Short mmCIF file of C-alpha atoms in Angstrom, two decimals:
data_model
loop_
_atom_site.label_atom_id
_atom_site.label_comp_id
_atom_site.label_asym_id
_atom_site.label_seq_id
_atom_site.Cartn_x
_atom_site.Cartn_y
_atom_site.Cartn_z
CA MET A 71 -3.25 22.91 3.44
CA ASP A 72 -6.53 23.51 1.62
CA ASP A 73 -5.66 22.70 -2.00
CA VAL A 74 -3.67 19.55 -2.64
CA ARG A 75 -2.21 19.08 -6.10
CA TYR A 76 -2.21 15.48 -7.32
CA ASP A 77 0.45 13.69 -9.34
CA PHE A 78 0.36 10.10 -10.62
CA GLN A 79 2.69 7.14 -10.94
CA VAL A 80 2.22 3.48 -11.76
CA ASP A 81 3.71 1.14 -9.16
CA SER A 82 7.22 0.05 -10.12
CA THR A 83 6.11 -3.56 -10.42
CA GLU A 84 6.99 -4.76 -13.90
CA ARG A 85 3.61 -6.24 -14.73
CA ILE A 86 2.82 -3.32 -17.03
CA PRO A 87 4.78 -3.13 -20.32
CA ALA A 88 6.50 0.05 -21.45
CA ALA A 89 3.69 0.90 -23.87
CA GLY A 90 1.18 0.59 -21.03
CA ILE A 91 3.19 2.97 -18.85
CA VAL A 92 3.26 5.54 -21.66
CA ALA A 93 -0.50 5.08 -22.14
CA ALA A 94 -0.91 5.73 -18.41
CA ALA A 95 0.91 9.04 -18.81
CA GLU A 96 -1.54 10.02 -21.57
CA ALA A 97 -4.50 8.99 -19.44
CA ALA A 98 -3.13 10.84 -16.42
CA GLU A 99 -2.92 14.01 -18.48
CA ALA A 100 -6.50 13.54 -19.67
CA ALA A 101 -7.59 12.95 -16.05
CA GLY A 102 -6.15 16.28 -14.95
CA PHE A 103 -3.13 15.18 -12.95
CA ARG A 104 -0.39 17.77 -12.65
CA ALA A 105 2.57 15.42 -13.18
CA PHE A 106 3.36 11.86 -14.19
CA TRP A 107 6.37 10.22 -12.53
CA ARG A 108 8.32 7.07 -13.29
CA GLY A 109 10.59 5.30 -10.82
CA GLU A 110 13.79 3.36 -11.34
CA SER A 111 14.56 -0.13 -10.08
CA ASN A 112 15.61 -3.12 -12.16
CA GLY A 113 12.92 -2.94 -14.83
CA ARG A 114 11.89 -0.64 -17.64
CA ASP A 115 14.16 2.37 -17.89
CA PRO A 116 12.49 5.60 -16.72
CA ILE A 117 14.49 7.79 -19.10
CA ALA A 118 13.30 5.82 -22.13
CA VAL A 119 9.71 5.63 -20.88
CA LEU A 120 9.53 9.35 -20.05
CA GLY A 121 11.03 10.19 -23.43
CA ALA A 122 8.24 8.25 -25.12
CA ALA A 123 5.66 9.86 -22.83
CA SER A 124 6.94 13.32 -23.76
CA ALA A 125 5.99 12.65 -27.38
CA ARG A 126 2.49 11.49 -26.45
CA THR A 127 1.58 14.29 -24.03
CA SER A 128 1.57 18.08 -24.20
CA ARG A 129 0.68 19.55 -20.79
CA ILE A 130 1.45 17.18 -17.94
CA LEU A 131 4.79 17.49 -16.15
CA LEU A 132 7.04 14.43 -16.43
CA GLY A 133 9.29 13.42 -13.55
CA SER A 134 11.77 10.75 -12.51
CA ALA A 135 10.91 9.42 -9.06
CA ILE A 136 13.64 8.57 -8.70
CA LEU A 137 16.89 8.16 -10.63
CA ASN A 138 19.54 6.59 -8.45
CA VAL A 139 22.72 8.61 -8.01
CA LEU A 140 24.86 5.45 -8.02
CA ALA A 141 23.43 4.14 -11.29
CA ARG A 142 25.04 6.61 -13.72
CA SER A 143 27.58 9.38 -13.72
CA PRO A 144 26.48 12.95 -13.01
CA ALA A 145 27.37 13.90 -16.59
CA SER A 146 25.18 11.08 -17.97
CA THR A 147 22.28 12.19 -15.81
CA ALA A 148 22.72 15.81 -16.91
CA MET A 149 22.61 14.76 -20.57
CA ALA A 150 19.53 12.62 -20.04
CA ALA A 151 17.73 15.33 -18.05
CA ALA A 152 18.55 18.04 -20.58
CA THR A 153 17.36 15.82 -23.43
CA LEU A 154 14.09 15.05 -21.65
CA GLN A 155 13.64 18.75 -20.93
CA GLU A 156 14.09 19.50 -24.64
CA LEU A 157 11.82 16.66 -25.78
CA SER A 158 9.06 17.63 -23.37
CA GLY A 159 9.16 21.35 -24.10
CA GLY A 160 10.29 22.27 -20.59
CA ARG A 161 8.09 19.84 -18.62
CA PHE A 162 10.72 17.60 -17.02
CA LEU A 163 11.35 17.26 -13.26
CA LEU A 164 14.55 15.48 -12.25
CA GLY A 165 14.04 13.36 -9.15
CA LEU A 166 17.20 11.92 -7.57
CA GLY A 167 17.85 9.65 -4.62
CA VAL A 168 20.49 7.45 -3.05
CA GLY A 169 18.60 4.13 -2.92
CA ASN A 170 20.04 1.38 -0.74
CA ARG A 171 22.89 -1.12 -0.47
CA ASN A 172 21.16 -3.63 -2.69
CA ILE A 173 20.74 -1.16 -5.56
CA ALA A 174 24.31 0.08 -5.09
CA SER A 175 25.58 -3.49 -5.52
CA TRP A 176 23.78 -3.82 -8.86
CA HIS A 177 25.94 -1.03 -10.20
CA GLY A 178 29.16 -2.11 -8.55
CA ARG A 179 29.15 0.82 -6.16
CA ALA A 180 29.60 1.13 -2.43
CA PHE A 181 26.71 2.50 -0.40
CA GLU A 182 28.45 5.08 1.77
CA ASN A 183 27.64 8.44 3.29
CA PRO A 184 24.30 8.97 1.48
CA LEU A 185 24.10 12.64 2.42
CA ARG A 186 27.50 13.49 0.97
CA SER A 187 26.82 11.33 -2.07
CA VAL A 188 23.64 13.22 -2.93
CA GLU A 189 25.17 16.63 -2.16
CA GLU A 190 28.15 16.06 -4.45
CA TYR A 191 26.02 14.55 -7.21
CA VAL A 192 23.41 17.30 -7.21
CA GLY A 193 26.10 19.96 -7.23
CA ILE A 194 27.72 18.50 -10.35
CA VAL A 195 24.40 17.93 -12.14
CA ARG A 196 23.16 21.44 -11.30
CA THR A 197 26.34 22.99 -12.69
CA ALA A 198 26.03 21.03 -15.93
CA LEU A 199 22.30 21.67 -16.41
CA ASP A 200 22.82 25.38 -15.87
CA GLY A 201 25.36 25.45 -18.68
CA GLY A 202 28.53 25.45 -16.61
CA ARG A 203 31.66 23.35 -16.93
CA THR A 204 32.10 20.79 -14.17
CA SER A 205 35.08 20.91 -11.85
CA HIS A 206 34.47 18.78 -8.81
CA SER A 207 36.64 16.10 -7.22
CA GLY A 208 34.66 14.62 -4.36
CA SER A 209 35.03 11.65 -2.09
CA ILE A 210 32.19 9.84 -3.91
CA HIS A 211 31.44 11.66 -7.19
CA SER A 212 33.78 13.56 -9.48
CA SER A 213 33.51 15.28 -12.85
CA SER A 214 35.96 17.57 -14.59
CA GLY A 215 35.62 19.53 -17.82
CA PHE A 216 32.14 18.36 -18.81
CA LYS A 217 29.87 20.95 -20.44
CA LEU A 218 26.57 20.35 -22.20
CA ALA A 219 26.71 21.14 -25.91
CA PHE A 220 23.19 22.61 -25.90
CA THR A 221 21.07 24.69 -23.56
CA VAL A 222 17.60 24.04 -22.17
CA PRO A 223 15.21 25.77 -19.76
CA ARG A 224 16.12 25.25 -16.12
CA VAL A 225 15.47 21.68 -14.93
CA PRO A 226 13.98 21.49 -11.39
CA ILE A 227 15.69 18.93 -9.14
CA TYR A 228 13.75 16.95 -6.52
CA LEU A 229 15.35 14.84 -3.81
CA ALA A 230 13.95 11.70 -2.23
CA ALA A 231 14.07 12.17 1.55
CA LEU A 232 12.64 10.58 4.66
CA GLY A 233 14.80 11.90 7.47
CA PRO A 234 15.66 15.41 8.64
CA LYS A 235 19.20 15.57 7.23
CA MET A 236 18.29 14.74 3.64
CA SER A 237 15.22 16.97 3.89
CA GLU A 238 17.40 19.84 5.09
CA LEU A 239 19.77 19.24 2.19
CA ALA A 240 16.79 19.48 -0.16
CA GLY A 241 15.96 22.82 1.42
CA LYS A 242 19.48 24.04 0.71
CA MET A 243 19.92 22.97 -2.89
CA ALA A 244 16.84 21.39 -4.49
CA ASP A 245 13.53 22.56 -5.92
CA GLY A 246 11.44 19.86 -4.32
CA VAL A 247 11.46 16.91 -1.94
CA LEU A 248 9.73 13.55 -2.37
CA THR A 249 8.83 11.66 0.79
CA ASN A 250 7.10 8.29 0.88
CA LEU A 251 4.05 7.26 2.94
CA GLY A 252 4.29 10.09 5.43
CA ASP A 253 1.53 10.90 7.89
CA ALA A 254 0.96 14.38 9.33
CA ALA A 255 3.77 13.99 11.89
CA GLN A 256 6.24 12.75 9.28
CA MET A 257 5.32 15.58 6.92
CA GLU A 258 5.83 18.08 9.73
CA LEU A 259 9.35 16.68 10.25
CA VAL A 260 10.16 16.88 6.54
CA TRP A 261 8.57 20.30 6.11
CA SER A 262 10.39 21.85 9.09
CA SER A 263 13.71 20.33 7.97
CA VAL A 264 13.25 21.68 4.45
CA ARG A 265 12.47 25.14 5.81
CA ARG A 266 15.56 24.99 8.02
CA GLY A 267 17.66 24.17 4.97
CA GLU A 268 16.13 27.03 3.03
CA ALA A 269 16.97 29.44 5.84
CA LYS A 270 20.58 28.24 6.09
CA ALA A 271 21.00 28.71 2.34
CA GLY A 272 19.40 32.16 2.42
CA ARG A 273 16.48 31.02 0.27
CA PRO A 274 12.94 32.36 0.68
CA PRO A 275 10.59 30.11 2.69
CA GLY A 276 8.58 27.90 0.36
CA SER A 277 11.25 27.71 -2.33
CA VAL A 278 11.09 23.92 -2.13
CA GLU A 279 7.94 21.96 -2.97
CA VAL A 280 7.09 19.10 -0.59
CA ILE A 281 5.46 16.03 -2.15
CA ASP A 282 4.11 13.07 -0.17
CA ILE A 283 3.64 9.69 -1.85
CA VAL A 284 0.48 7.61 -1.32
CA ARG A 285 0.15 4.04 -2.56
CA LEU A 286 -3.33 2.84 -3.44
CA SER A 287 -5.30 0.07 -5.05
CA VAL A 288 -8.96 -0.03 -6.13
CA ASN A 289 -11.00 -3.17 -6.77
CA GLU A 290 -14.70 -3.95 -6.43
CA ASP A 291 -13.46 -7.00 -4.52
CA TYR A 292 -12.02 -5.22 -1.49
CA GLY A 293 -9.97 -8.26 -0.52
CA LYS A 294 -7.97 -8.07 -3.74
CA ALA A 295 -7.20 -4.39 -3.26
CA LEU A 296 -6.23 -5.07 0.34
CA ASP A 297 -3.90 -7.91 -0.68
CA ALA A 298 -2.12 -5.61 -3.12
CA ILE A 299 -1.57 -3.03 -0.39
CA ARG A 300 -0.56 -5.72 2.12
CA THR A 301 2.42 -6.39 -0.14
CA ASN A 302 3.41 -2.72 0.07
CA PHE A 303 3.10 -2.70 3.86
CA ALA A 304 5.30 -5.78 4.10
CA PHE A 305 7.90 -4.50 1.65
CA TYR A 306 8.37 -1.21 3.46
CA GLY A 307 7.71 -2.58 6.93
CA LEU A 308 10.76 -4.83 6.64
CA ALA A 309 13.04 -1.87 5.87
CA ASP A 310 14.72 -0.15 8.82
CA TYR A 311 13.58 3.46 8.46
CA TYR A 312 10.07 2.61 7.30
CA ARG A 313 9.69 0.09 10.10
CA ASP A 314 10.42 2.82 12.62
CA MET A 315 8.09 5.24 10.84
CA PHE A 316 5.22 2.71 10.73
CA ALA A 317 5.79 1.92 14.40
CA ARG A 318 5.38 5.60 15.27
CA MET A 319 2.05 5.49 13.45
CA GLY A 320 0.88 2.64 15.71
CA ALA A 321 1.70 -0.53 13.76
CA GLY A 322 4.34 -1.86 16.17
CA ASP A 323 2.66 -5.19 16.98
CA ALA A 324 2.01 -5.98 13.33
CA LEU A 325 5.61 -5.14 12.44
CA ARG A 326 6.94 -7.57 15.05
CA ASP A 327 4.65 -10.27 13.68
CA LEU A 328 5.72 -9.39 10.12
CA ARG A 329 9.40 -9.93 10.94
CA GLU A 330 8.68 -13.24 12.65
CA ASN A 331 6.48 -14.48 9.81
CA TYR A 332 9.02 -13.36 7.22
CA SER A 333 11.77 -15.39 8.88
CA LYS A 334 9.48 -18.45 9.18
CA TYR A 335 7.55 -18.42 5.93
CA GLY A 336 9.14 -15.98 3.48
CA PHE A 337 7.86 -12.72 2.05
CA ARG A 338 4.67 -13.74 0.24
CA ARG A 339 3.05 -15.54 3.12
CA ALA A 340 4.22 -12.96 5.64
CA ALA A 341 2.64 -10.21 3.51
CA SER A 342 -0.64 -12.13 3.27
CA MET A 343 -0.81 -12.26 7.09
CA VAL A 344 -0.60 -8.48 7.66
CA PRO A 345 -3.85 -7.45 9.43
CA GLU A 346 -6.10 -4.84 7.90
CA ASP A 347 -6.08 -2.64 11.00
CA ALA A 348 -2.28 -2.35 10.76
CA ILE A 349 -2.54 -1.06 7.21
CA ARG A 350 -5.17 1.43 8.31
CA THR A 351 -2.67 2.99 10.70
CA VAL A 352 -0.63 4.21 7.69
CA PRO A 353 -2.61 6.97 5.93
CA GLY A 354 -0.43 6.63 2.83
CA LEU A 355 -1.61 3.07 2.17
CA VAL A 356 -5.11 2.99 0.70
CA ALA A 357 -7.16 -0.05 -0.34
CA ALA A 358 -10.60 0.86 -1.66
CA THR A 359 -13.54 -0.33 -3.73
CA SER A 360 -14.12 2.96 -5.56
CA VAL A 361 -12.47 6.22 -6.57
CA GLU A 362 -14.96 8.06 -4.35
CA GLU A 363 -13.64 6.13 -1.37
CA VAL A 364 -10.07 7.01 -2.40
CA ARG A 365 -10.93 10.71 -2.57
CA SER A 366 -12.50 10.50 0.87
CA ARG A 367 -9.36 8.93 2.32
CA LEU A 368 -7.16 11.51 0.62
CA ARG A 369 -8.87 14.36 2.49
CA TYR A 370 -6.53 13.48 5.34
CA PHE A 371 -3.66 15.06 3.40
CA GLU A 372 -5.41 18.44 3.23
CA SER A 373 -4.29 18.99 6.82
CA THR A 374 -0.66 17.96 6.31
CA LYS A 375 2.30 20.07 5.19
CA ALA A 376 2.36 18.48 1.71
CA ASP A 377 2.15 20.83 -1.28
CA ALA A 378 1.27 17.91 -3.53
CA VAL A 379 0.43 14.21 -3.23
CA MET A 380 1.71 11.62 -5.67
CA LEU A 381 -0.69 8.73 -6.12
CA VAL A 382 1.16 5.49 -6.90
CA TYR A 383 -1.33 2.99 -8.27
CA VAL A 384 -0.77 -0.65 -7.26
CA PRO A 385 -2.60 -3.08 -9.58
CA SER A 386 -4.60 -5.90 -8.01
CA SER A 387 -6.00 -7.68 -11.08
CA ASP A 388 -4.74 -9.95 -13.85
CA ASP A 389 -4.96 -7.08 -16.35
CA PRO A 390 -2.99 -4.25 -14.71
CA SER A 391 -2.86 -1.99 -17.79
CA SER A 392 -6.63 -1.96 -18.15
CA GLU A 393 -7.03 -1.56 -14.40
CA VAL A 394 -4.86 1.56 -14.36
CA SER A 395 -6.77 2.98 -17.34
CA GLN A 396 -10.08 2.35 -15.58
CA PHE A 397 -8.87 4.07 -12.42
CA LEU A 398 -7.77 7.14 -14.36
CA ARG A 399 -11.08 7.34 -16.24
CA SER A 400 -12.97 7.04 -12.96
CA TRP A 401 -10.77 9.71 -11.36
CA ALA A 402 -11.50 12.09 -14.24
CA GLY A 403 -15.25 11.51 -13.85
CA SER A 404 -15.41 11.74 -10.06
#
């Protein structure tokens, strides 16, 4: 593609307080980013943070990337999404995903049949957000008789997806798909699966926006930026699907060493031992000394099937809030 739209998110690390995340949303709007996203893990609640950001911004889209479908009932999510849509004046994007077994255990839920879980959940939420009364008894999610007491403009729903089945489901029933750290080959897989889903659902091609996620860090001391991104490589490289994806990109030897070092020394030391050339094999991991260098590396994504790229900033200094602000100011001036 020739014109890539850029969105922004602060890494889900909890080193930045809630007020700093809201300030980042303001700065991202001033820097010209299309959307500001906030993820969900075990830290500051994205619904609360995005609600505060809606009051401090006026143009930028605000999205959840992602809310976990096992963390709250479909009715609760519909209420939260509708409220954020009202607060933001129609700027909210609802990102949903299934997470993993660890996250499921936090909420006392079983991690089972992710595809069916998302399909049932999205169906219930879509009904509620569109003003209907829910009537669904599924194997994983159920809701009966719930109807929102107020109406809002239509809320777009985005699904987190890496593989072809979830991407195809997004093509059938979502407005967008969020995929993480994909290279051109991965984006081709996601894009073709989304288009297949659109066709099966009788939707026009291109109904679903495809967003790729890039994780980056900028520091005049390149070693510090690289160390921050090493942690990302290690975190994802130890997960099954990402390990396979990174291996396809050419990082197989480093991934084998990562697993061995993790078992011997633990995560921190294993991450510190990831070689730079392994990180370079993953286009979605960027360590740089300047915004200009970041923009140069991002040109790669002009030739992929992504409609937009979400930049997730990974702080590398002792003052992450100021670091994020500096990056956004530099982006605006570059």
